[in-house]
Coordinates of C-alpha atoms and ligand atoms in Angstrom, one line a residue:
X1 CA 22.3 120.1 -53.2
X2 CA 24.9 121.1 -56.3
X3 CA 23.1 120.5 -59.4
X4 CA 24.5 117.4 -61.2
X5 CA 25.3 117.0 -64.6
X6 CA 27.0 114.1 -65.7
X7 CA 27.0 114.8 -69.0
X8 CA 28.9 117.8 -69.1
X9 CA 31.8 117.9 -71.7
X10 CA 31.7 114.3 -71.9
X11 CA 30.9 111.2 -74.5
X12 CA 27.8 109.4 -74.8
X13 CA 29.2 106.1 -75.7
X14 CA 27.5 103.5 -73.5
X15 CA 24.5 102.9 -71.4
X16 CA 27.1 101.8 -68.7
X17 CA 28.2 104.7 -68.1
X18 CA 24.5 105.7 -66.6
X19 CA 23.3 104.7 -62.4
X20 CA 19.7 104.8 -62.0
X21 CA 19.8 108.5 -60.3
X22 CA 21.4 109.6 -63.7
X23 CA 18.7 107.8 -65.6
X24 CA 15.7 109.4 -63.4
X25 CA 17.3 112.7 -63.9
X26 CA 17.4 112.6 -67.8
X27 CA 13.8 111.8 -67.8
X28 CA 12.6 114.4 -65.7
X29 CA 14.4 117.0 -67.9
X30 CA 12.9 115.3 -71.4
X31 CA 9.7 115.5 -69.5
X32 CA 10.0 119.2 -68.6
X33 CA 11.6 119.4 -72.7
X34 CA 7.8 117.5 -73.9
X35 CA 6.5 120.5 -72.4
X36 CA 8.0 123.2 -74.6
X37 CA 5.9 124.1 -77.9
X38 CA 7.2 123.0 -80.9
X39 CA 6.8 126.7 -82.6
X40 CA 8.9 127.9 -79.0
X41 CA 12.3 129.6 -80.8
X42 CA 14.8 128.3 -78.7
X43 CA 18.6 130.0 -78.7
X44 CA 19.8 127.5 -76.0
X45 CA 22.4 126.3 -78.4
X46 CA 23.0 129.3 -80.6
X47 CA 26.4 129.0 -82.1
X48 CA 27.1 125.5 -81.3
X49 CA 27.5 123.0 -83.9
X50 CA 26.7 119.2 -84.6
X51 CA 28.8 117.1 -86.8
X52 CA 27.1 113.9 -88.2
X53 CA 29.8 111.1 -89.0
X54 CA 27.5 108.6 -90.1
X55 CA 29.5 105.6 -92.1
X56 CA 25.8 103.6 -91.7
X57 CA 22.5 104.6 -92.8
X58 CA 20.1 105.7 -90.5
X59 CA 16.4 107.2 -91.1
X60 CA 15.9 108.1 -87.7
X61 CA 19.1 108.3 -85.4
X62 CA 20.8 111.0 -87.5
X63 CA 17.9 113.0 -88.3
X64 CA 16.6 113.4 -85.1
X65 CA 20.1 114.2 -83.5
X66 CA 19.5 117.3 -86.3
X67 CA 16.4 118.0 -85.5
X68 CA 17.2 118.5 -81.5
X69 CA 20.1 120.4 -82.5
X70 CA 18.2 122.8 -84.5
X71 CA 15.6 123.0 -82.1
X72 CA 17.7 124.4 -79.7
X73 CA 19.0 127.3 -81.8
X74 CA 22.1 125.2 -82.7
X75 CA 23.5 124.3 -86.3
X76 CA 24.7 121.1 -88.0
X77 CA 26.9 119.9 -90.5
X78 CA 28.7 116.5 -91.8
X79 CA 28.4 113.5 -93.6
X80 CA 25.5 110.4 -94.2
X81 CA 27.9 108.5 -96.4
X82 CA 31.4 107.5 -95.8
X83 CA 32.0 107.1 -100.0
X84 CA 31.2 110.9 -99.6
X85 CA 34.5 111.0 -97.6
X86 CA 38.5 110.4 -97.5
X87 CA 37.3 107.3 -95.3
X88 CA 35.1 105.9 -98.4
X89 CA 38.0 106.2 -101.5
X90 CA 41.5 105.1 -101.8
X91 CA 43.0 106.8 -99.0
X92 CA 40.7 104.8 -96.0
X93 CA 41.3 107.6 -94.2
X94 CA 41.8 106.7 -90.7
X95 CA 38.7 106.5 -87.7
X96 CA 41.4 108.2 -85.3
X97 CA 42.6 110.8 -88.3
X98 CA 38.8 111.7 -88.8
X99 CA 38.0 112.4 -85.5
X100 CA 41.3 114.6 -85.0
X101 CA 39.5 116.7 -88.0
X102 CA 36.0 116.8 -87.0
X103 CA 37.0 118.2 -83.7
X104 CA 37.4 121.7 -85.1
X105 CA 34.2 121.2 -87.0
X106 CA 32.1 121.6 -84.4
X107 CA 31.4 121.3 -80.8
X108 CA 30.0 117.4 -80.5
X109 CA 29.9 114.6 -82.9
X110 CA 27.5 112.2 -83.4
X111 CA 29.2 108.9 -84.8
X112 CA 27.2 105.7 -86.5
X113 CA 29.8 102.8 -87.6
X114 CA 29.3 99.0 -88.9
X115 CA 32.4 98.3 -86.5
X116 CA 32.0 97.5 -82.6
X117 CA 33.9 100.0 -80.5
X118 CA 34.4 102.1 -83.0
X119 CA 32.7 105.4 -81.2
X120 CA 35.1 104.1 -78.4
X121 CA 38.1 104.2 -81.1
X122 CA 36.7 107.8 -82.6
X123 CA 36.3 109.0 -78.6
X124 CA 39.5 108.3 -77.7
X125 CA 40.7 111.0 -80.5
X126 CA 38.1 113.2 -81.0
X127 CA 38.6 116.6 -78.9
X128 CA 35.4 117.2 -78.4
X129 CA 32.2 115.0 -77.1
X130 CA 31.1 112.4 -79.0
X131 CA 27.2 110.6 -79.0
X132 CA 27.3 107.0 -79.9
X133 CA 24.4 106.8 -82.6
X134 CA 25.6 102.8 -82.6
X135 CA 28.4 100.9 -83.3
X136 CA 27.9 97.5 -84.9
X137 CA 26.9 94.8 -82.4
X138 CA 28.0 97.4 -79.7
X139 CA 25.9 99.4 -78.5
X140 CA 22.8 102.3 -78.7
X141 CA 22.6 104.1 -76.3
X142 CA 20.0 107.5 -77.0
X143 CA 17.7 104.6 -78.5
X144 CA 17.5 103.0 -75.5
X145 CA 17.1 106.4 -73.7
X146 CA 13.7 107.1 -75.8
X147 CA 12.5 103.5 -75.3
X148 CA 13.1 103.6 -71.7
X149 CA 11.8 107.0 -70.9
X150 CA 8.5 106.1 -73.5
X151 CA 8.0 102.6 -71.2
X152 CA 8.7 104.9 -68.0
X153 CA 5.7 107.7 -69.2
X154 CA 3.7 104.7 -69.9
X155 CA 3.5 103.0 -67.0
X156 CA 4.6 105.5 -64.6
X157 CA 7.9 104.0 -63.4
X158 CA 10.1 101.2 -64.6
X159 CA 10.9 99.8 -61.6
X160 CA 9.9 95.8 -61.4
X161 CA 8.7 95.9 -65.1
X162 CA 8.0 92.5 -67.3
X163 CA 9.4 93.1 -70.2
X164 CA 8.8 90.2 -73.1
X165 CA 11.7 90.4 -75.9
X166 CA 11.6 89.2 -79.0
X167 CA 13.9 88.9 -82.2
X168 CA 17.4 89.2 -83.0
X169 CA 18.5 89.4 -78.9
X170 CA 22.5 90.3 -80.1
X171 CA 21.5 94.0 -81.5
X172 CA 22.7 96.9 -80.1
X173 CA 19.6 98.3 -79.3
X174 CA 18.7 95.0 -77.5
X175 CA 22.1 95.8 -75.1
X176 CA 21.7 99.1 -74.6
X177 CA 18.1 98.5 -73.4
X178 CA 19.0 95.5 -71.3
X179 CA 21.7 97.4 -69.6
X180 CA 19.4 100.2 -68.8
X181 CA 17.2 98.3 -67.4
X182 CA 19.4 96.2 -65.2
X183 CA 19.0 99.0 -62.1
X184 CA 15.0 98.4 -62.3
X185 CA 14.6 94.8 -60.8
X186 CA 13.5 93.8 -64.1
X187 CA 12.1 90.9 -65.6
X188 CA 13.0 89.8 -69.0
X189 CA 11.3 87.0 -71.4
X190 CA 13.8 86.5 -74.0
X191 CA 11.8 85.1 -76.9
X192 CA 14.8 84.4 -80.2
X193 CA 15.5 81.8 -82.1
X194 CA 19.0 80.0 -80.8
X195 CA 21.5 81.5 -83.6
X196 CA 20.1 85.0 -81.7
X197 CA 20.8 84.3 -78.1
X198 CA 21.4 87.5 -76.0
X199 CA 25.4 87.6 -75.1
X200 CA 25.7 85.0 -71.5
X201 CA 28.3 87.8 -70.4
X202 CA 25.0 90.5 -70.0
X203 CA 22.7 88.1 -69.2
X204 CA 25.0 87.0 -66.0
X205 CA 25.2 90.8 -65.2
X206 CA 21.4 91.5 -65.6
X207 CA 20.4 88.1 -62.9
X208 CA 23.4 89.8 -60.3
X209 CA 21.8 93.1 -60.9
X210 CA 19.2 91.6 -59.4
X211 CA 16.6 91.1 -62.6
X212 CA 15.1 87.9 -63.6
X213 CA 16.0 86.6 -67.0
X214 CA 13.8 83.7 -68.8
X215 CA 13.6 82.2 -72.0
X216 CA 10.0 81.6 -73.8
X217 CA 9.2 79.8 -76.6
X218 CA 6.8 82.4 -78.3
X219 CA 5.2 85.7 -78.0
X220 CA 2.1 84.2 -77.4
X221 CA 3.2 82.9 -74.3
X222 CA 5.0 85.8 -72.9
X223 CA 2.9 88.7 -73.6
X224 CA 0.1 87.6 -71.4
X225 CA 2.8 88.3 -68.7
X226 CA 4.5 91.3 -70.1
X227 CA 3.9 95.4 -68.9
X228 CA 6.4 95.9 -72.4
X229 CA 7.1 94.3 -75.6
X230 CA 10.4 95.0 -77.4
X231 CA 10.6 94.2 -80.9
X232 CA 13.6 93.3 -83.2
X233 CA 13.6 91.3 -86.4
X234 CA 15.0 88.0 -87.0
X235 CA 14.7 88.1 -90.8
X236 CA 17.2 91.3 -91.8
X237 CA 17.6 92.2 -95.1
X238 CA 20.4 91.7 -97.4
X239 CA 21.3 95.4 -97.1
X240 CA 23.2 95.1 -100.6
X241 CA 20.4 94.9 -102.7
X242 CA 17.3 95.3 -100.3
X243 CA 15.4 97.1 -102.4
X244 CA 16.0 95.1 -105.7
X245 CA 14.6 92.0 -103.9
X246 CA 11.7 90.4 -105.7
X247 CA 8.5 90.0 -103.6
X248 CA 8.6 86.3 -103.0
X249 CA 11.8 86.9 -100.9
X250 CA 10.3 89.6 -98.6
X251 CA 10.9 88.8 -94.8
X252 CA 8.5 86.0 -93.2
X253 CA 8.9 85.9 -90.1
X254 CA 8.2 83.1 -88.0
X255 CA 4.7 83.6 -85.9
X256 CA 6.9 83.3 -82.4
X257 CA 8.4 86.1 -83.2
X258 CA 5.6 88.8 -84.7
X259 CA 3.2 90.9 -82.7
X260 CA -0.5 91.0 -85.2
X261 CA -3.8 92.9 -83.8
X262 CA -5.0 89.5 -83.7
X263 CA -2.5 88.1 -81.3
X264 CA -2.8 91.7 -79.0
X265 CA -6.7 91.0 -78.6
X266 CA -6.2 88.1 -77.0
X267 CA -4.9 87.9 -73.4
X268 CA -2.9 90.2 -73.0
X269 CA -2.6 93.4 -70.3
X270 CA -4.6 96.5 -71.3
X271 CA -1.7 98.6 -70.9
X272 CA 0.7 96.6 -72.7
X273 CA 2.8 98.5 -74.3
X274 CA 4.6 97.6 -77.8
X275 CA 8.2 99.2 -78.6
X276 CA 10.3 98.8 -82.0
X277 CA 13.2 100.3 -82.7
X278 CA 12.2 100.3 -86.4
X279 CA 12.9 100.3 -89.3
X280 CA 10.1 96.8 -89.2
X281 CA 10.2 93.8 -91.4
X282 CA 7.0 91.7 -90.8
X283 CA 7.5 90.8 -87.3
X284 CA 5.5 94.1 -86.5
X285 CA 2.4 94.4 -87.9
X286 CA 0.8 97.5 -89.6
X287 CA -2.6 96.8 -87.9
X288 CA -1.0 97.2 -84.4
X289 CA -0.7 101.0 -85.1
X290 CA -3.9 102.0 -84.4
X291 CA -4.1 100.2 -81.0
X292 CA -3.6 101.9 -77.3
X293 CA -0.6 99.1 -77.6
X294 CA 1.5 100.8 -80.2
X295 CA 4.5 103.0 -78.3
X296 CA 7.1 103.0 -81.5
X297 CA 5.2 106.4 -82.6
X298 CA 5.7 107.6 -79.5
X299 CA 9.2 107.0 -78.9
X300 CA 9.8 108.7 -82.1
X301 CA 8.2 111.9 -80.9
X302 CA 10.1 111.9 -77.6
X303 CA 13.4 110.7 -78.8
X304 CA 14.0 114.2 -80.6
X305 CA 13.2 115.8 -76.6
X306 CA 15.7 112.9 -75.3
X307 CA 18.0 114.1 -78.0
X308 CA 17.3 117.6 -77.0
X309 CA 18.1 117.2 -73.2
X310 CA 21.1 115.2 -74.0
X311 CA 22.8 117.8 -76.3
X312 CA 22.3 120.5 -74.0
X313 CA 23.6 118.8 -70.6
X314 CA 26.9 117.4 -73.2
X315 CA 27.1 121.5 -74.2
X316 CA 26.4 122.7 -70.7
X317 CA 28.2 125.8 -70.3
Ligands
CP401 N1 16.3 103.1 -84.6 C1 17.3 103.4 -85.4 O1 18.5 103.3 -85.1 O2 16.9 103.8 -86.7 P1 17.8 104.3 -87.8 O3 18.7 103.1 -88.3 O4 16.9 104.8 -88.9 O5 18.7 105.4 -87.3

């Protein structure tokens, strides 16, 4: 059989674009890419370049984009802060202007915007392939990647996985992971306050895809039931002035919604495994990282070898 690359020379913009077979395929190759030694010199990418375009922060997302690149012999270059560009002054330099530019940069771009659709937007000018590192309520596709290839090593498969989650069920991450799963036979317990309800659009998609969708009232009731727990707060942060915030107005969040040691030593499955895109406010407690449970370490380790795979399939050559 040819060998099949989907990703070559094209954008990374939405877990959509993925079937199951392209799924399974990605996570054999990160699994082959765990593998390598970290000291291993590669040249896989040697001359290519990554451009960052990051109008959002990120802790995460951009640097381990950077990191896979320059693991594979490649280079980088960009921006973390839009102020630090044309699009951040008077001028509000255009998205579509922009990615005209970066296209001569560099061989791929990695975008992060506040605005949904707005890797879509950049895409549809850029000249070169573009990695959507999440665009406002859109979508996040290589997070989803990591979390689902972590919950895959985990429990050896994916296929008919419970999956309890919890928090703010409108992010991104939340789609992107949802819409992953929906060629798995999945079951979802959506535990989030009403104002947070998951978007009735996907959940109609995910029941005709054939998963089972159900709302729970608490953790505590769904995790007894659950192979994966997927974490997202429900108190954010004023991002304006986070860090000036006295401490009587740090997050509390509501015990429905928080995973604690405590509540993991109850009754819940041995092999549980607990996923957080991070960064945590309190609904994700410290003393779960020392447990078998905690998977968020994890997924950080392998999302710079799902980053890794992902560059050099786009860059295939
Ligand atoms: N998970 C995630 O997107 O983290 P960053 O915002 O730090 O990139």
């Amino acid at each position: 059989m040819p060998y099949r690359n989907t990703l070559q020379g094209t954008d990374l913009l939405s877990m959509r674009q993925f079937e199951r077979t392209d799924l399974e395929d990605i996570f054999d190759h990160v699994q082959k890419a765990t593998k390598r030694s970290r000291k291993e010199s590669l040249r896989i990418l040697d001359g290519r370049i990554l451009v960052s375009a990051f109008y959002q922060n990120s802790t995460r997302t951009r640097l381990s984009h950077e990191s896979a690149m320059l693991r594979l012999g490649g280079r980088v270059t960009g921006f973390a802060d839009p102020a630090s560009t044309r699009a951040g002054d008077y001028f509000q330099e255009s998205l579509g202007d922009i990615a005209t530019m970066l296209s001569n940069y560099g061989d791929v771009i990695v975008i992060r915007h506040p605005q949904t659709g707005a890797a879509n937007e950049f895409a549809a000018h850029a000249e070169i392939p573009v990695i959507n590192a999440g665009d406002g309520w859109g979508e996040h596709p290589t997070q989803a990647l990591a979390d689902l290839y972590t919950a895959r090593e985990h429990h050896g498969g994916l296929q008919g996985t419970t999956w309890a989650l919890s928090g703010d069920l409108r992010m991104r991450t939340m789609r992107s992971v949802m819409l992953g799963l929906r060629h798995y036979g999945c079951t979802f317990l959506m535990v989030h306050p009403d104002e947070m309800s998951p978007d009735p659009e996907l959940v109609r998609e995910l029941r005709s895809s054939g998963c089972d969708v159900q709302r729970m009232a608490s953790l505590e009731e769904a995790l007894p039931l659950s192979d994966v727990a997927y974490l997202e707060p429900v108190v954010q942060p004023d991002y304006a002035v986070g860090r000036d915030l006295p401490p009587d107005t740090k997050p509390c969040t509501p015990p429905a919604y928080k995973v604690t040691r405590g509540l993991l030593e109850q009754a819940v499955r041995p092999d549980l495994l607990v996923l957080h895109s991070l960064p945590r406010q309190d609904e994700l407690s410290t003393d779960v990282d020392p447990t078998p449970h905690n998977g968020y370490w994890r997924e950080a380790a392998s999302g710079v070898h799902v980053k890794m795979v992902l560059l050099e399939r786009m860059l295939w050559s």
